[in-house]
Amino acid sequence: MSVFELESKSEAELTRLIQNANQELQARINEKRKDVIRQIRELADSIQVTVELIEISGKGSIASNSKVAAKYRNPANAAQTWTGRGVAPKWMQALLEAGRDKAEFAI
């Protein structure tokens, strides 16, 4: 389909075209996935090994999007908290540099 053919289509027609293309793409991806899984099982069988395939939900990411509860609170500003993960926020760094122990600010 050329650009000129797309320019003549209405927004509804373009939306329908995109939806149909996404459905076709998903069907092809699912078919390819099934084929790869079949190949893995055949190869495993050929060398007499058992393979356990673990399904990962989402878009291929194992990481969770769930929020982590805060562990520390800034005594000067209760709205500022820190989970204890990653780089400490500036307020925590300043308190630690002043000789304070982070356990003092545990929630």
Short mmCIF file of the C-alpha atoms (twelve columns), coordinates in Angstrom:
data_MODEL
# 
_entry.id   MODEL 
# 
loop_
_atom_site.group_PDB 
_atom_site.id 
_atom_site.type_symbol 
_atom_site.label_atom_id 
_atom_site.label_alt_id 
_atom_site.label_comp_id 
_atom_site.label_asym_id 
_atom_site.label_seq_id 
_atom_site.Cartn_x 
_atom_site.Cartn_y 
_atom_site.Cartn_z 
_atom_site.pdbx_PDB_model_num 
ATOM 1   C CA . MET A 1   0.000   0.000   0.000  1 
ATOM 2   C CA . SER A 2   1.489   3.326   -1.000 1 
ATOM 3   C CA . VAL A 3   1.477   6.583   0.941  1 
ATOM 4   C CA . PHE A 4   -0.987  8.024   -1.572 1 
ATOM 5   C CA . GLU A 5   -3.473  5.241   -0.840 1 
ATOM 6   C CA . LEU A 6   -3.185  5.990   2.882  1 
ATOM 7   C CA . GLU A 7   -3.736  9.714   2.389  1 
ATOM 8   C CA . SER A 8   -7.088  9.046   0.759  1 
ATOM 9   C CA . LYS A 9   -8.390  6.988   3.698  1 
ATOM 10  C CA . SER A 10  -10.530 8.385   6.498  1 
ATOM 11  C CA . GLU A 11  -9.438  8.267   10.143 1 
ATOM 12  C CA . ALA A 12  -11.844 5.374   10.771 1 
ATOM 13  C CA . GLU A 13  -10.426 3.427   7.831  1 
ATOM 14  C CA . LEU A 14  -6.868  4.049   9.026  1 
ATOM 15  C CA . THR A 15  -7.784  2.944   12.553 1 
ATOM 16  C CA . ARG A 16  -9.364  -0.243  11.191 1 
ATOM 17  C CA . LEU A 17  -6.289  -0.860  9.016  1 
ATOM 18  C CA . ILE A 18  -3.986  -0.463  12.025 1 
ATOM 19  C CA . GLN A 19  -6.132  -2.802  14.148 1 
ATOM 20  C CA . ASN A 20  -6.169  -5.428  11.406 1 
ATOM 21  C CA . ALA A 21  -2.398  -5.120  10.963 1 
ATOM 22  C CA . ASN A 22  -1.859  -5.484  14.736 1 
ATOM 23  C CA . GLN A 23  -4.064  -8.592  14.819 1 
ATOM 24  C CA . GLU A 24  -2.182  -10.122 11.893 1 
ATOM 25  C CA . LEU A 25  1.159   -9.301  13.501 1 
ATOM 26  C CA . GLN A 26  0.090   -10.870 16.809 1 
ATOM 27  C CA . ALA A 27  -1.125  -14.000 15.001 1 
ATOM 28  C CA . ARG A 28  2.222   -14.329 13.217 1 
ATOM 29  C CA . ILE A 29  4.153   -13.816 16.456 1 
ATOM 30  C CA . ASN A 30  2.035   -16.473 18.201 1 
ATOM 31  C CA . GLU A 31  2.569   -18.916 15.333 1 
ATOM 32  C CA . LYS A 32  6.323   -18.310 15.357 1 
ATOM 33  C CA . ARG A 33  6.374   -18.773 19.133 1 
ATOM 34  C CA . LYS A 34  4.569   -22.112 18.880 1 
ATOM 35  C CA . ASP A 35  7.017   -23.229 16.192 1 
ATOM 36  C CA . VAL A 36  10.046  -22.303 18.311 1 
ATOM 37  C CA . ILE A 37  8.616   -24.101 21.362 1 
ATOM 38  C CA . ARG A 38  7.989   -27.197 19.226 1 
ATOM 39  C CA . GLN A 39  11.595  -27.073 17.968 1 
ATOM 40  C CA . ILE A 40  12.940  -26.737 21.522 1 
ATOM 41  C CA . ARG A 41  10.942  -29.764 22.662 1 
ATOM 42  C CA . GLU A 42  12.048  -31.820 19.657 1 
ATOM 43  C CA . LEU A 43  15.705  -30.965 20.279 1 
ATOM 44  C CA . ALA A 44  15.368  -31.792 23.978 1 
ATOM 45  C CA . ASP A 45  13.734  -35.129 23.136 1 
ATOM 46  C CA . SER A 46  16.492  -35.941 20.640 1 
ATOM 47  C CA . ILE A 47  19.096  -35.826 23.411 1 
ATOM 48  C CA . GLN A 48  16.809  -37.304 26.063 1 
ATOM 49  C CA . VAL A 49  16.540  -34.240 28.272 1 
ATOM 50  C CA . THR A 50  13.524  -32.727 29.928 1 
ATOM 51  C CA . VAL A 51  12.898  -29.049 29.372 1 
ATOM 52  C CA . GLU A 52  10.617  -26.926 31.501 1 
ATOM 53  C CA . LEU A 53  9.391   -23.821 29.734 1 
ATOM 54  C CA . ILE A 54  8.362   -21.009 32.046 1 
ATOM 55  C CA . GLU A 55  5.818   -18.530 30.734 1 
ATOM 56  C CA . ILE A 56  6.646   -14.898 31.418 1 
ATOM 57  C CA . SER A 57  3.641   -12.622 31.340 1 
ATOM 58  C CA . GLY A 58  3.806   -9.062  30.129 1 
ATOM 59  C CA . LYS A 59  6.070   -7.727  27.416 1 
ATOM 60  C CA . GLY A 60  9.032   -9.950  28.082 1 
ATOM 61  C CA . SER A 61  10.061  -8.189  31.249 1 
ATOM 62  C CA . ILE A 62  10.563  -10.165 34.411 1 
ATOM 63  C CA . ALA A 63  10.693  -7.013  36.545 1 
ATOM 64  C CA . SER A 64  7.511   -6.102  38.336 1 
ATOM 65  C CA . ASN A 65  5.942   -2.684  38.160 1 
ATOM 66  C CA . SER A 66  4.697   -2.893  41.731 1 
ATOM 67  C CA . LYS A 67  5.619   -0.102  44.100 1 
ATOM 68  C CA . VAL A 68  8.030   -0.768  46.931 1 
ATOM 69  C CA . ALA A 69  7.085   0.518   50.358 1 
ATOM 70  C CA . ALA A 70  9.182   3.344   51.772 1 
ATOM 71  C CA . LYS A 71  11.597  2.393   54.564 1 
ATOM 72  C CA . TYR A 72  12.937  5.811   55.530 1 
ATOM 73  C CA . ARG A 73  11.377  9.238   56.078 1 
ATOM 74  C CA . ASN A 74  13.079  12.638  56.110 1 
ATOM 75  C CA . PRO A 75  12.609  14.072  59.620 1 
ATOM 76  C CA . ALA A 76  12.601  17.619  58.222 1 
ATOM 77  C CA . ASN A 77  9.981   16.888  55.539 1 
ATOM 78  C CA . ALA A 78  7.607   13.948  56.109 1 
ATOM 79  C CA . ALA A 79  6.612   13.973  52.423 1 
ATOM 80  C CA . GLN A 80  10.115  12.833  51.453 1 
ATOM 81  C CA . THR A 81  10.642  9.096   51.751 1 
ATOM 82  C CA . TRP A 82  13.073  6.510   50.416 1 
ATOM 83  C CA . THR A 83  12.653  2.789   49.809 1 
ATOM 84  C CA . GLY A 84  16.269  2.033   50.655 1 
ATOM 85  C CA . ARG A 85  16.911  0.899   47.080 1 
ATOM 86  C CA . GLY A 86  19.159  2.578   44.596 1 
ATOM 87  C CA . VAL A 87  21.095  5.769   45.248 1 
ATOM 88  C CA . ALA A 88  20.116  7.510   48.458 1 
ATOM 89  C CA . PRO A 89  18.297  10.823  47.951 1 
ATOM 90  C CA . LYS A 90  20.181  14.025  48.740 1 
ATOM 91  C CA . TRP A 91  18.404  14.537  52.045 1 
ATOM 92  C CA . MET A 92  19.531  11.080  53.226 1 
ATOM 93  C CA . GLN A 93  23.073  11.612  51.945 1 
ATOM 94  C CA . ALA A 94  23.281  14.914  53.844 1 
ATOM 95  C CA . LEU A 95  22.098  13.281  57.081 1 
ATOM 96  C CA . LEU A 96  24.567  10.402  56.712 1 
ATOM 97  C CA . GLU A 97  27.429  12.820  55.981 1 
ATOM 98  C CA . ALA A 98  26.473  14.691  59.159 1 
ATOM 99  C CA . GLY A 99  27.181  11.486  61.094 1 
ATOM 100 C CA . ARG A 100 23.597  10.279  61.563 1 
ATOM 101 C CA . ASP A 101 22.609  6.611   61.213 1 
ATOM 102 C CA . LYS A 102 19.971  5.772   58.632 1 
ATOM 103 C CA . ALA A 103 18.271  3.473   61.156 1 
ATOM 104 C CA . GLU A 104 17.142  6.642   62.938 1 
ATOM 105 C CA . PHE A 105 14.874  7.462   59.994 1 
ATOM 106 C CA . ALA A 106 13.272  4.051   59.569 1 
ATOM 107 C CA . ILE A 107 9.532   4.149   59.244 1 
# 
